[in-house]
Short mmCIF file of C-alpha atoms in Angstrom, two decimals:
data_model
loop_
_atom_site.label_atom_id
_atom_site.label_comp_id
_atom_site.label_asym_id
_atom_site.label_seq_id
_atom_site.Cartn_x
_atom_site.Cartn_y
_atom_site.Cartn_z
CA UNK A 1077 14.97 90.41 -59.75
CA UNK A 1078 18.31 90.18 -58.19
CA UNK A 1079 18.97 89.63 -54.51
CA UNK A 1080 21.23 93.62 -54.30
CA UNK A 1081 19.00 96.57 -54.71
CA UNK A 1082 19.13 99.27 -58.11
CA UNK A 1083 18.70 102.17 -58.79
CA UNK A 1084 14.78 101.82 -59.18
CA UNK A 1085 14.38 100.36 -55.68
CA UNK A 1086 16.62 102.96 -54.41
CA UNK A 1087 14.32 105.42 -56.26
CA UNK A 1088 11.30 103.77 -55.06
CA UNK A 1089 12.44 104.22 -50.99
CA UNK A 1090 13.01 107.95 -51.57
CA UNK A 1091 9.44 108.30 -53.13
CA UNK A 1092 8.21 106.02 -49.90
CA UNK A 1093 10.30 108.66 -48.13
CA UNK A 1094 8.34 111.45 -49.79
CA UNK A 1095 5.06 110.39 -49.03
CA UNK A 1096 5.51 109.88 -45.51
CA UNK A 1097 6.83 113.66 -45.41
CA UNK A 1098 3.58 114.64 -47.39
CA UNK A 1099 1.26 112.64 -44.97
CA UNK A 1100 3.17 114.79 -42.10
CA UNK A 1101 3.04 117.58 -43.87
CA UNK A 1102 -0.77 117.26 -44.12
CA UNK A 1103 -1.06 116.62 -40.33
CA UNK A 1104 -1.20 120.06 -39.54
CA UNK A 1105 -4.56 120.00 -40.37
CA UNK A 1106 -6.10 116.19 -39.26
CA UNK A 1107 -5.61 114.07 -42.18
CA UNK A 1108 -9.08 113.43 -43.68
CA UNK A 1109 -10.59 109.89 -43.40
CA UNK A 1110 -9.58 109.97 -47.48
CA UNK A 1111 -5.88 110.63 -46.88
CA UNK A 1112 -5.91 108.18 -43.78
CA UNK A 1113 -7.61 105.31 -46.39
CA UNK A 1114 -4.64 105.33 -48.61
CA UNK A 1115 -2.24 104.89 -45.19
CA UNK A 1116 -4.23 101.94 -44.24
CA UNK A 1117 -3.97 100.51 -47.86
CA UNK A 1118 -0.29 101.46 -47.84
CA UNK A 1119 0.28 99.40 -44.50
CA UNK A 1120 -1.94 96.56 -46.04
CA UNK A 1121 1.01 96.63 -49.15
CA UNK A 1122 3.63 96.42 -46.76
CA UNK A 1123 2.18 93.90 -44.77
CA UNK A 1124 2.03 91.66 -47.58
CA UNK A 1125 5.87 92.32 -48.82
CA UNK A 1126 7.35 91.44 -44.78
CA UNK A 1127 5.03 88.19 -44.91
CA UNK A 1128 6.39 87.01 -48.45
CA UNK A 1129 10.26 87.95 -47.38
CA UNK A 1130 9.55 86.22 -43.91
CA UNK A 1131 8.55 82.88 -45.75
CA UNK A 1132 11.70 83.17 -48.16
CA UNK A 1133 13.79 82.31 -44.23
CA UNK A 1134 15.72 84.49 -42.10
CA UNK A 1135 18.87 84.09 -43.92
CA UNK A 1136 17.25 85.35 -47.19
CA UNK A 1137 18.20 88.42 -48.90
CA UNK A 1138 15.86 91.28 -49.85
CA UNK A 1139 16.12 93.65 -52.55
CA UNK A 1140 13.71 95.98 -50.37
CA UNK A 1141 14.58 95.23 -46.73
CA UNK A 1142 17.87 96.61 -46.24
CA UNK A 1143 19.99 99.89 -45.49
CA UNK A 1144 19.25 101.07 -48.94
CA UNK A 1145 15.74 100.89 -49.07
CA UNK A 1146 13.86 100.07 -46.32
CA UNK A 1147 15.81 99.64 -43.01
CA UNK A 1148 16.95 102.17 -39.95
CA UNK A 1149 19.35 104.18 -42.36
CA UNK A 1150 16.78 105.10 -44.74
CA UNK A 1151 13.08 104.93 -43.41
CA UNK A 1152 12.13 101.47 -41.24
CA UNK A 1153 9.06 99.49 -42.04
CA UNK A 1154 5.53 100.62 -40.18
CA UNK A 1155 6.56 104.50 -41.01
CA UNK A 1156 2.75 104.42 -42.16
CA UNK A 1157 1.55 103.10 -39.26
CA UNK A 1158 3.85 105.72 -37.40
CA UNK A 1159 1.70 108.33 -39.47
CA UNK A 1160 -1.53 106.83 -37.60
CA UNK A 1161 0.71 107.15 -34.21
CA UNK A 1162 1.34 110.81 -35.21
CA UNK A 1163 -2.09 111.82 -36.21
CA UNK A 1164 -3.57 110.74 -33.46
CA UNK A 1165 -0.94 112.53 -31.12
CA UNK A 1166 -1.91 115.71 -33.35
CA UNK A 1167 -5.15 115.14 -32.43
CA UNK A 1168 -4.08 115.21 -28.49
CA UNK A 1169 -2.21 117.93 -29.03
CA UNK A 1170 -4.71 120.19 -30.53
CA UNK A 1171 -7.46 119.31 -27.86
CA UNK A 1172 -5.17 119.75 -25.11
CA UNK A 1173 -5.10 123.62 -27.03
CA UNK A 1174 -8.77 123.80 -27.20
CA UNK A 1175 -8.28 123.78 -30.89
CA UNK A 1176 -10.27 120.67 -31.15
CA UNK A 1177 -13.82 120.17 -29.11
CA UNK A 1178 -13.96 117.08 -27.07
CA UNK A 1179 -16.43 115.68 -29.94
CA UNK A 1180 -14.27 116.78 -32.70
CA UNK A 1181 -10.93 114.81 -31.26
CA UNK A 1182 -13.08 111.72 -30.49
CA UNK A 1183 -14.17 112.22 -34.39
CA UNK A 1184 -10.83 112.48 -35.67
CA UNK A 1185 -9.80 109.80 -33.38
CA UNK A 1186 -12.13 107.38 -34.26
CA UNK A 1187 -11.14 108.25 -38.18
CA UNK A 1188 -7.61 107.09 -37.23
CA UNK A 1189 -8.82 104.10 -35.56
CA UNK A 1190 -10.84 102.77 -38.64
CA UNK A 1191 -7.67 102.92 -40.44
CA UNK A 1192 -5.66 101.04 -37.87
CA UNK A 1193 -8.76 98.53 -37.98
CA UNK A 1194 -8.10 98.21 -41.55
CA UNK A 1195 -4.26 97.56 -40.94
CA UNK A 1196 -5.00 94.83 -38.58
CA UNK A 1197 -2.46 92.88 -40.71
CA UNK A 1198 0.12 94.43 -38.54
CA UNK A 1199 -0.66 92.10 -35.72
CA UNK A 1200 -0.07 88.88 -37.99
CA UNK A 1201 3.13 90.20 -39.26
CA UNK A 1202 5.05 90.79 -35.85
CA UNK A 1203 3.27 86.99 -34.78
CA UNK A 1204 4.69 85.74 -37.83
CA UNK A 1205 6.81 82.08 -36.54
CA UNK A 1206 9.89 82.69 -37.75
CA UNK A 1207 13.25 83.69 -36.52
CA UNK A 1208 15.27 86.78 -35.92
CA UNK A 1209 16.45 87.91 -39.58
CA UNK A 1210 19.84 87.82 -40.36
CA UNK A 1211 20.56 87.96 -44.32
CA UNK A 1212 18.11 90.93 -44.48
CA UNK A 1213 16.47 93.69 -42.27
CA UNK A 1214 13.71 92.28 -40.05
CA UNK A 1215 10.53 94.74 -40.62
CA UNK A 1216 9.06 93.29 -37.64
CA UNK A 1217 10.65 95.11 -34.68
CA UNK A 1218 9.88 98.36 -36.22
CA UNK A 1219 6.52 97.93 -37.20
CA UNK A 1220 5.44 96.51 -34.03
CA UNK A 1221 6.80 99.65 -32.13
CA UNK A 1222 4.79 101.84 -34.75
CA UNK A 1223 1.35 99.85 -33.61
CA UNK A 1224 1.99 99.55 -30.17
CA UNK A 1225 1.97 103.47 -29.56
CA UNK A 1226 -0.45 103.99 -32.25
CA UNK A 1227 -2.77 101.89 -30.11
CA UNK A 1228 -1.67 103.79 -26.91
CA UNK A 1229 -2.05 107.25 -28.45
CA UNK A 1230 -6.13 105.94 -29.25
CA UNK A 1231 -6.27 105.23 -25.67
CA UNK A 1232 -4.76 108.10 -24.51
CA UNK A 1233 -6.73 110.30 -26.99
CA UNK A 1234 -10.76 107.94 -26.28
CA UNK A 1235 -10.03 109.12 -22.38
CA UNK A 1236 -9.22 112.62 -22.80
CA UNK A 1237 -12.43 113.02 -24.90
CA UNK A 1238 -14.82 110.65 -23.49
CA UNK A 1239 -15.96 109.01 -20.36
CA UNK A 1240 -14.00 105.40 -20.39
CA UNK A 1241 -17.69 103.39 -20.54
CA UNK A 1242 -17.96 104.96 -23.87
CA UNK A 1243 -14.52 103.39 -25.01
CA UNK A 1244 -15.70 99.81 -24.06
CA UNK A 1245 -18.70 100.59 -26.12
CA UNK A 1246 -16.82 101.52 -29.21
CA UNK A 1247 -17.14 98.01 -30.99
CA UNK A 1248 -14.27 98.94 -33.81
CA UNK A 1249 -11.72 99.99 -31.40
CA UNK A 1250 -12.65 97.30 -28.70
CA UNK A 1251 -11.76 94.92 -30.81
CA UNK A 1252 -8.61 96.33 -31.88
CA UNK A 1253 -7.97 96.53 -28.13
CA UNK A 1254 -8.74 93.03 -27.63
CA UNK A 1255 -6.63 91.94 -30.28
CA UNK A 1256 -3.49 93.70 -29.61
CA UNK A 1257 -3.68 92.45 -25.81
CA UNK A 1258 -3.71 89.24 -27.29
CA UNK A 1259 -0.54 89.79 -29.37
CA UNK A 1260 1.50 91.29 -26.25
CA UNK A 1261 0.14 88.21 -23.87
CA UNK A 1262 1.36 85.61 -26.69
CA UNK A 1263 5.05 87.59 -27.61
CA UNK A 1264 5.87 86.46 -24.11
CA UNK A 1265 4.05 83.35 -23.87
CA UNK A 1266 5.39 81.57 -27.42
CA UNK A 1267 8.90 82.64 -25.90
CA UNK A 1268 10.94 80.18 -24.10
CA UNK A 1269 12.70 81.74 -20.93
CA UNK A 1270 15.61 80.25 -22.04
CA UNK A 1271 17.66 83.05 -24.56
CA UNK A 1272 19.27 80.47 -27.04
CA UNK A 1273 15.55 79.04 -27.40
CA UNK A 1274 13.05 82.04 -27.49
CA UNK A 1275 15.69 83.35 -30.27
CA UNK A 1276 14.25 80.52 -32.61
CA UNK A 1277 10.86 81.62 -32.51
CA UNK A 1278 9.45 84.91 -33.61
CA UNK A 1279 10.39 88.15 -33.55
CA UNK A 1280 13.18 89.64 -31.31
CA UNK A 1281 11.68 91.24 -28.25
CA UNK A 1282 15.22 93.22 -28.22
CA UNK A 1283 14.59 96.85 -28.98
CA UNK A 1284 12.45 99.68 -29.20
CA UNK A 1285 9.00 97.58 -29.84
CA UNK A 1286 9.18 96.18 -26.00
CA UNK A 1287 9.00 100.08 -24.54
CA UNK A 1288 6.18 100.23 -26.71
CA UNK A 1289 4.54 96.99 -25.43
CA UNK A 1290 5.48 98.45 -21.86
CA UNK A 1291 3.61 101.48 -22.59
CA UNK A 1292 0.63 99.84 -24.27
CA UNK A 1293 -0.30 97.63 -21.12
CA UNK A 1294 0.50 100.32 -18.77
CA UNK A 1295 -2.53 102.68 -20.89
CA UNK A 1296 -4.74 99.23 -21.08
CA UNK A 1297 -4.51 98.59 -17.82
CA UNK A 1298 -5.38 101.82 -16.85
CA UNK A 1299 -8.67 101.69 -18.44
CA UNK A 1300 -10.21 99.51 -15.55
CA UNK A 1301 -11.69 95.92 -14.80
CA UNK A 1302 -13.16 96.02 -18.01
CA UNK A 1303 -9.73 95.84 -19.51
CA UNK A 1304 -8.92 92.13 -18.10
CA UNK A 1305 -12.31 91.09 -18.83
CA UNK A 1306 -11.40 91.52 -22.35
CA UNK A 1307 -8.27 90.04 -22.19
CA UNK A 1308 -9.72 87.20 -20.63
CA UNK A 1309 -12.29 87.17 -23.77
CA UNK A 1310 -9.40 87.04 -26.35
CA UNK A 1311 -6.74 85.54 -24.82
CA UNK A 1312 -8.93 82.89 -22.85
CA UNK A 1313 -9.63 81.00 -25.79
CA UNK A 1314 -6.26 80.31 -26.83
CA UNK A 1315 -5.06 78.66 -23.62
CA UNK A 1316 -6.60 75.57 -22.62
CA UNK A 1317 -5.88 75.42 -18.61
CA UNK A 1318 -6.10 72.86 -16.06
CA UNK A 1319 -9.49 71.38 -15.01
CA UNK A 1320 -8.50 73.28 -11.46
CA UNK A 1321 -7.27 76.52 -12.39
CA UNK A 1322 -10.13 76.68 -14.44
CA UNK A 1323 -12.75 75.86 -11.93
CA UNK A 1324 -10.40 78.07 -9.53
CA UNK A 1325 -11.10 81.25 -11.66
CA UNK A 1326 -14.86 80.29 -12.33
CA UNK A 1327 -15.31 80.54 -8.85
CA UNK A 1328 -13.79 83.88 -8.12
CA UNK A 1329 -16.31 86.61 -7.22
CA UNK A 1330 -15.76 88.23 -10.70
CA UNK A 1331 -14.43 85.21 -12.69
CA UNK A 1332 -13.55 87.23 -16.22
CA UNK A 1333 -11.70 89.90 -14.10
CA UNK A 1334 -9.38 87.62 -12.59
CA UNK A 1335 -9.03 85.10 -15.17
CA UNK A 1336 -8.02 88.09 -17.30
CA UNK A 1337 -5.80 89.22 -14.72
CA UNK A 1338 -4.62 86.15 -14.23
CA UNK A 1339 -3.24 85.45 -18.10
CA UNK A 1340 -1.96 88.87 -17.97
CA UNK A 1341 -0.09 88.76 -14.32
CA UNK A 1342 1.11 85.28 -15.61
CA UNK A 1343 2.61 86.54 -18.83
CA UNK A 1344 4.29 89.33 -17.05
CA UNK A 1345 6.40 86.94 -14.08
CA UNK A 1346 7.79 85.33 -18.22
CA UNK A 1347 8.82 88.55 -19.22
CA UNK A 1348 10.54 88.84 -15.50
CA UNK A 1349 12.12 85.46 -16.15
CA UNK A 1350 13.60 86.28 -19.16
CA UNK A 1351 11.39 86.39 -21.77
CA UNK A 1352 12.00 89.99 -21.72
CA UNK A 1353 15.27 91.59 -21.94
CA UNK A 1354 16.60 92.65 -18.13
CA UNK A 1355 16.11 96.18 -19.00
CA UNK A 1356 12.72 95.19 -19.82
CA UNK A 1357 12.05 95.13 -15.93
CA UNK A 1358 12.63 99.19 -15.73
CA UNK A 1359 8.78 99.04 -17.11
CA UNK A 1360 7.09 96.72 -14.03
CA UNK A 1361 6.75 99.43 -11.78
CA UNK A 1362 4.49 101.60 -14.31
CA UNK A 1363 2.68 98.16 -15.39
CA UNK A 1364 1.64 96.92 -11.99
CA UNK A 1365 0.96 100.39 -10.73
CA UNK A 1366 -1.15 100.72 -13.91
CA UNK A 1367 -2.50 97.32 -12.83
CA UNK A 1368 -3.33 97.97 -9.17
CA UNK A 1369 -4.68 101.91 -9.49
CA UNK A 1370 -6.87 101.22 -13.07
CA UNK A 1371 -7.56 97.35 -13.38
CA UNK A 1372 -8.35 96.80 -9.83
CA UNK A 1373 -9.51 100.19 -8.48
CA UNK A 1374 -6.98 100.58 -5.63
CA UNK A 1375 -8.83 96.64 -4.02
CA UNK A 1376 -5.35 95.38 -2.59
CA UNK A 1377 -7.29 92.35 -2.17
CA UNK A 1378 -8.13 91.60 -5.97
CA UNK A 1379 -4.71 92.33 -6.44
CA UNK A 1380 -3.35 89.83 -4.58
CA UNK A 1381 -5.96 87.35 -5.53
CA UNK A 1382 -4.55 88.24 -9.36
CA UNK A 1383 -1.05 87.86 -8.86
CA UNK A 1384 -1.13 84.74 -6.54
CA UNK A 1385 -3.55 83.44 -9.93
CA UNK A 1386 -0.95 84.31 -12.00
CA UNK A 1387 1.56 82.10 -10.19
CA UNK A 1388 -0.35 79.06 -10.08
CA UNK A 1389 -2.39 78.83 -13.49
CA UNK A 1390 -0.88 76.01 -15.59
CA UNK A 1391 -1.87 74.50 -18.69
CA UNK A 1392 -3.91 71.32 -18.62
CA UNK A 1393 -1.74 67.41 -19.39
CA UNK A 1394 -3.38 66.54 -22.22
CA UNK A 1395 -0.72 66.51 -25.28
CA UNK A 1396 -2.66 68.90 -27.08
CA UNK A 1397 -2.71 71.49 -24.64
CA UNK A 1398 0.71 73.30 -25.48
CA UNK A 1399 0.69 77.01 -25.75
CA UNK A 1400 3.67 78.68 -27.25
CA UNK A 1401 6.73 77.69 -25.55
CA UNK A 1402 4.71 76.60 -22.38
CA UNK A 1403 4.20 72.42 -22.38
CA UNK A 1404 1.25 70.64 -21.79
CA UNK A 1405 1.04 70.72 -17.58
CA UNK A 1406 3.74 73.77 -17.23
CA UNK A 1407 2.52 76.86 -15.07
CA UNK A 1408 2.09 79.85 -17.48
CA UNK A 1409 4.32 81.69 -15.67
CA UNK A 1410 7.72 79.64 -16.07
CA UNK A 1411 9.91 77.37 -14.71
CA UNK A 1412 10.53 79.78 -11.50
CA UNK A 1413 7.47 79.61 -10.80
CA UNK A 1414 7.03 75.46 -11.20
CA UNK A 1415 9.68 75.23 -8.99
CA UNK A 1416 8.80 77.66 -6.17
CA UNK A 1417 7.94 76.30 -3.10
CA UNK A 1418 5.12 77.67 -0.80
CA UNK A 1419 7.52 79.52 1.80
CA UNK A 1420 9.15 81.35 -1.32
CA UNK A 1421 5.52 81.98 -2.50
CA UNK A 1422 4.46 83.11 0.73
CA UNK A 1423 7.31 85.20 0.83
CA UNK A 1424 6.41 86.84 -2.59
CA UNK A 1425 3.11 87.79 -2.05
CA UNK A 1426 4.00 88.82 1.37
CA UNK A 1427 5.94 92.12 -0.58
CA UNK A 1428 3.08 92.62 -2.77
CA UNK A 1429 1.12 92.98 -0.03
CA UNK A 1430 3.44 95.50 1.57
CA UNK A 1431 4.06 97.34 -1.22
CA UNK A 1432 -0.09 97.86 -2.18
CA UNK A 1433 -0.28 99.00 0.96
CA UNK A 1434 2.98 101.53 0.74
CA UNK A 1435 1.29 102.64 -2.47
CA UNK A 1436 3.82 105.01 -3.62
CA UNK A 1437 6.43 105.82 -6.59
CA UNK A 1438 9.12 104.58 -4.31
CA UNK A 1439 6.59 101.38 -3.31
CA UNK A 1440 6.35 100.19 -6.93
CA UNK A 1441 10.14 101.11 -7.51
CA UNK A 1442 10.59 97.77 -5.43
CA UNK A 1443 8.60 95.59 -7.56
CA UNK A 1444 11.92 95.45 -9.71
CA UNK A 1445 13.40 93.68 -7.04
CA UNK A 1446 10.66 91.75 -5.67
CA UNK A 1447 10.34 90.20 -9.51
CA UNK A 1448 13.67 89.72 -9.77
CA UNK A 1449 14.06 87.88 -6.83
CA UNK A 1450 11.17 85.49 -7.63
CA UNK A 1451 12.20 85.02 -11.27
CA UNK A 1452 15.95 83.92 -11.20
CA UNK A 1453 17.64 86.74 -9.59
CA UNK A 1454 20.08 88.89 -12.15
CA UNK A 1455 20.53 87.53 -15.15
CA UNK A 1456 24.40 87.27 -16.35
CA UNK A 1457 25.50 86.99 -19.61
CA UNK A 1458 21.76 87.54 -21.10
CA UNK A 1459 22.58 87.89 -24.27
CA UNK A 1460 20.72 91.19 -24.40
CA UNK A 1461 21.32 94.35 -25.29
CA UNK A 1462 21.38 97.76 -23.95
CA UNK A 1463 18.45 99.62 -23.40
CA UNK A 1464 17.81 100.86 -27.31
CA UNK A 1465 16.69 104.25 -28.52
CA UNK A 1466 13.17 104.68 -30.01
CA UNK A 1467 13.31 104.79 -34.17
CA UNK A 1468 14.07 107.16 -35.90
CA UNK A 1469 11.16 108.26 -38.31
CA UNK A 1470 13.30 111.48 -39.97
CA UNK A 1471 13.95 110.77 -43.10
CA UNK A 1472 15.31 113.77 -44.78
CA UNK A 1473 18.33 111.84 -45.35
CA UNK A 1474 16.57 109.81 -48.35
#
């Protein structure tokens, strides 16, 4: 086929179009674990087509991703995964309206979550290694938004319905957990702080699908010390630290906990630095408020413990040992924070201090300013844009 779509393709999007208004349509009833087995095969399709036009280059063409057929005039890519996002907020919905039991919502629930399970190819795509797209429209921004509030709506819906121990002994959605932590730790750390670098690797961070991230690890986080255990489990393996950061964290009084704390506060000072967009940092006070009230149970001492981690974990010398963006020796954090001297340090964890113990909306207001402070100050001429919209999933237009 040609590089410009037809008539057929054009044809084809409106029928895409028409099934994602049947699957809503369906929704007013919860969509049976039949129904959400063809959305999980659908995203699985999709999937497939946004790997194959990623390896043709950035630059390609695409007789599929554009305005015409799929792309933010007609319907963006992950509007099947959005489905999953809306079921499951359906689900909240009716519970919160006593139409659903507690044990019927975590049934539904769970149904939803299978299918995301089975659309873990999602995760891949948005990790995919190559650039921002410019001959065609990049699928990956959208579809990444789509899973990141899927996932959040699970969590959202698993502690409405059910005591939190039970969601940490839910093996399927655990998993899922544990994988999409992963995939929000590594956006930031295969980014280089510097904007004309991180641009040529990976997907743009520079819309919609980093408020989703920021809502994600704000509803992980509030899940407990459980959560950074597990992002210590999946994300652990994957960075290969220095022989004294390691034996640093073994030797904490709950090593998982603040090793996974650690990775997590660590990936967070990058997105500070610039590895997120400025407006980006409009999200930290929800994050670390998440992070201090869920993850570490109100202990202003663990806290501390975590972020002053987070500052100091570097990767081990050996050539191998690059992660991302991050060279072989380089503090996870970034280049602010290998060049921060132990007053400025002092200084820094000083205001976290102050502001644990403030503990209040206007408290974690200031960690805006405390980050930006220890991550570069303001950053001019960022090359960023303005704070976007969320997508736009109406497609009536087609």
């Amino acid at each position: 086929p040609g590089d410009t779509p037809d008539n057929t393709c054009i044809q084809w999007g409106r029928l895409r179009g028409a099934l994602f208004s049947l699957f809503r349509v369906c929704m007013s009833l919860c969509l049976s674990p039949l129904a959400l087995e063809a959305v999980a095969a659908l995203n699985q399709a999709e999937c497939a087509a946004i790997t194959t036009q990623c390896k043709r280059g950035p630059d390609s063409p695409s007789i599929m991703f554009n305005g015409d057929v799929i792309g933010e005039e007609t319907l963006p890519a992950g509007a099947f995964v959005e489905i999953i996002h809306e079921s499951i907020a359906n689900i909240i919905k009716k519970r919160d309206q006593s139409a659903l039991s507690d044990q019927e919502a975590k049934r539904h629930t769970d149904d939803c979550v299978l299918a995301l399970s089975k659309s873990r190819d999602v995760l891949r795509v948005f990790m995919l290694p190559y650039p921002e797209a410019t001959g065609h429209d990049d699928a990956r921004p959208s579809i990444c938004e789509a899973w990141f509030f899927a996932v959040t709506s699970a969590i959202t819906s698993y502690k409405n319905s059910t005591p939190i121990s039970d969601i940490f002994g839910n093996a399927i959605f655990t998993e899922l957990l544990g994988e999409t932590c992963l995939a929000a730790v590594q956006m930031l750390f295969i980014r280089s702080i510097e904007k004309e670098v991180s641009m040529s690797t990976g997907m743009s961070v520079d819309g919609a699908q980093t408020l989703a991230t920021i809502d994600f690890l704000e509803a992980a986080l509030s899940l407990g010390p459980e959560m950074l255990s597990l992002i210590y489990q999946y994300t652990g393996p994957h960075v290969t630290l220095d022989h004294s950061a390691k034996t640093a964290l073994e030797s904490a009084p709950t090593p998982t906990v603040h090793a996974g704390g650690a990775l997590i506060g660590a990936a967070l000072y990058r997105a500070a630095s610039g590895c997120w967009p400025p407006w980006g940092l409009e999200g930290s006070p929800q994050i670390y408020s998440a992070l201090f009230y869920g993850a570490c149970g109100l202990d202003t001492d663990l806290f501390c413990q975590i972020m002053e981690a987070a500052a100091e974990i570097r990767l081990a010398s050996s050539p191998d040992a690059g992660c991302g963006a991050i060279r072989p020796g380089m503090k996870l954090a970034g280049k602010y924070f290998d060049q921060m001297g132990p007053k400025t340090k002092e200084d820094l964890m000083r205001q976290i201090i102050k502001i644990c113990h403030q503990n209040d909306a206007s408290g974690w207001r200031r960690m805006k300013v405390v980050l930006k402070q220890a991550c570069g100050g303001k950053k001019k001429a960022s090359g960023f844009n303005q704070k976007p919209s969320l997508t736009d999933w109406d497609c009536e237009r087609l």
